[in-house]
XYZ file of C-alpha atoms in Angstrom:
164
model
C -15.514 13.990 19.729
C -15.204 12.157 16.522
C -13.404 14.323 13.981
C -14.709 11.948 11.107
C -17.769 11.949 9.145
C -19.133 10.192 6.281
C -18.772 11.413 3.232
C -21.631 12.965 0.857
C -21.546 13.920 -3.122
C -22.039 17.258 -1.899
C -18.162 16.969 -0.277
C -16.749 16.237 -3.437
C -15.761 19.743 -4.383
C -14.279 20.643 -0.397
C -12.081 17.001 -1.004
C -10.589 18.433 -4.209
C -9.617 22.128 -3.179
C -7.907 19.794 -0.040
C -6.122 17.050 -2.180
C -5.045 19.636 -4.814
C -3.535 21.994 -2.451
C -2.116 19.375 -0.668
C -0.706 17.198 -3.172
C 0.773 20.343 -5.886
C 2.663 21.836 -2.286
C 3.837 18.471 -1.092
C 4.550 16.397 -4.745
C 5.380 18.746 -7.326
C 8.882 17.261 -7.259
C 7.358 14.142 -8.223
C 4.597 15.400 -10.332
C 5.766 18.791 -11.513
C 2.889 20.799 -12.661
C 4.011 22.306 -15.784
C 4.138 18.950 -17.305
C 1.982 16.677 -15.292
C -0.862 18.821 -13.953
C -3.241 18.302 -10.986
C -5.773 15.771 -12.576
C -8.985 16.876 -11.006
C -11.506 15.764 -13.727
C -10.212 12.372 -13.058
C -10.085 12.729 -9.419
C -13.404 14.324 -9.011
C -14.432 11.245 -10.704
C -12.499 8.658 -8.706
C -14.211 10.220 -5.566
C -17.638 10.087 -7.094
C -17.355 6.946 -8.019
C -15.864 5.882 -4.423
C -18.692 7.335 -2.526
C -21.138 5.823 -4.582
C -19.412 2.425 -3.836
C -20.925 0.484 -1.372
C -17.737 -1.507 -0.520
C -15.550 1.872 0.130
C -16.121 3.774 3.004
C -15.418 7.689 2.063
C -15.078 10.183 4.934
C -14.265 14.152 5.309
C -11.845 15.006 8.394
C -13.606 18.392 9.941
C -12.001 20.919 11.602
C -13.562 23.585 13.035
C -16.679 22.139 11.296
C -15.373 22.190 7.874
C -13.820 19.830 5.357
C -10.237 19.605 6.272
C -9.263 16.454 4.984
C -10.399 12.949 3.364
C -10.164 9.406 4.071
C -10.674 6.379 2.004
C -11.333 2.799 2.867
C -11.192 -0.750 1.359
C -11.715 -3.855 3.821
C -8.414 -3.304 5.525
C -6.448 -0.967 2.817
C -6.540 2.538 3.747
C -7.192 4.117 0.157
C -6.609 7.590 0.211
C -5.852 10.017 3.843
C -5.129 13.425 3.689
C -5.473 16.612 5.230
C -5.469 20.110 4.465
C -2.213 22.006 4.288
C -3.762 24.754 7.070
C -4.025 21.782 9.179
C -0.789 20.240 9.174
C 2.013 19.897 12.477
C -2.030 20.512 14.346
C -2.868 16.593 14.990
C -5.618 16.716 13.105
C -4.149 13.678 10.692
C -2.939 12.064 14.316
C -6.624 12.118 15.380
C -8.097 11.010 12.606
C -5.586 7.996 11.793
C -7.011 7.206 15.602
C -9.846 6.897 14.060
C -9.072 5.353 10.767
C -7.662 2.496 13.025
C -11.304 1.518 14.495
C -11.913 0.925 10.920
C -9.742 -2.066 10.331
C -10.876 -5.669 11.410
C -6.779 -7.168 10.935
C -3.875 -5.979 9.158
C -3.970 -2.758 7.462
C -2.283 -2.137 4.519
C -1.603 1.011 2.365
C 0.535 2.229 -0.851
C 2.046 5.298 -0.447
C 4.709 6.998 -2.856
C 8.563 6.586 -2.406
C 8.938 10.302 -2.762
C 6.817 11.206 -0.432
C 8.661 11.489 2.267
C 6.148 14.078 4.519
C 3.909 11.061 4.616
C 6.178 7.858 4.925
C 7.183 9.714 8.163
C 3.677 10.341 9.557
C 3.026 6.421 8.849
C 5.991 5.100 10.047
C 5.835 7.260 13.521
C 2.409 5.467 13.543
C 3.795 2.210 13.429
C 2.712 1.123 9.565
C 6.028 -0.692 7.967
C 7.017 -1.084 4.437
C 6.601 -4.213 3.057
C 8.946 -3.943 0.678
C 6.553 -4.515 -2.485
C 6.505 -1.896 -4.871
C 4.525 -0.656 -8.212
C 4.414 2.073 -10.371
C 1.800 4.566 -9.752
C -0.705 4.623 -12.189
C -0.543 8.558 -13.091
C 2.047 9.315 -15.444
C 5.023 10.136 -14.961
C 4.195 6.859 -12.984
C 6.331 6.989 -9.310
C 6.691 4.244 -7.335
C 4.363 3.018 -4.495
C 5.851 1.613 -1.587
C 3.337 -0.977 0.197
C 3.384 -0.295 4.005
C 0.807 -2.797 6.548
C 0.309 -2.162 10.110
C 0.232 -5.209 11.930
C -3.029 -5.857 14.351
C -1.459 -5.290 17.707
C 1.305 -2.977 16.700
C -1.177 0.268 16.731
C -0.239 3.914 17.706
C -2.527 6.799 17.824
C -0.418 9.389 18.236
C 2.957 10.812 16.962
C 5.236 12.867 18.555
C 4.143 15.321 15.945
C 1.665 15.411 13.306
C 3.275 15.044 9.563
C 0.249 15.444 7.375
């Protein structure tokens, strides 16, 4: 059973209250939030905007039947993936990067920041690899992205644990 669906304006609101829990627990020592603050305007934007975008494919992870976590993808770059914090060491990101996978035609790529160390984990037990290319992100205090692809027939679906 799929644990991916597409994405609606009406999930805009469940993909924020997951991506701001998420990302103030697991990068407030990159963003700290007394001086660089959860942007949700901007993000509730960005995912607005996304979903009305024919050439990105938005999509909720459910659990349980509810929004537990968000996907994002462009051609072959895997935009945004995330998962609720409730949800995490489960397999629920495991399942769904399964998933995410079907979505590629070649090479995946995605950026992902240096500091975030929960996440480079999770990719790299799935087999992505950094490339080595970097760039600042583009919310201040502006981090560094670390590019990561995961070449066509070098594909895992599962981890020995889940780490989003």
């Amino acid at each position: 059973m799929s644990v991916l669906r597409d994405a609606t304006p009406a999930d805009v609101e469940a993909i924020m209250d997951v991506q701001q829990e998420a990302s103030v627990r697991a990068l407030s020592g990159i963003f700290p939030q007394d001086r660089y603050p959860f942007p949700r305007a901007e993000l509730t934007a960005r995912w607005a905007d996304e979903i009305a975008d024919p050439t990105v494919r938005v999509l909720v992870i459910l659990a349980h039947g509810q929004v537990a976590g968000y996907v994002a993808v462009k051609d072959d770059q895997l935009l945004h993936f995330g998962t609720a914090t409730s949800t995490w060491g489960t397999g629920l990101a495991a399942a769904a990067h399964a998933e995410i996978l079907e979505l590629f035609s070649g090479e995946g790529r995605l950026w992902v920041l240096a500091g975030n160390r929960r996440a480079r984990r999770f990719y790299e037990k799935m087999g992505w690899q950094a490339t080595g290319r970097c760039v600042p992100e583009d919310f201040p205090p502006h981090p560094e992205l670390v590019e990561y692809h995961l070449p066509a027939g070098s594909r895992r679906s599962s981890p020995a644990h889940d780490a989003t």
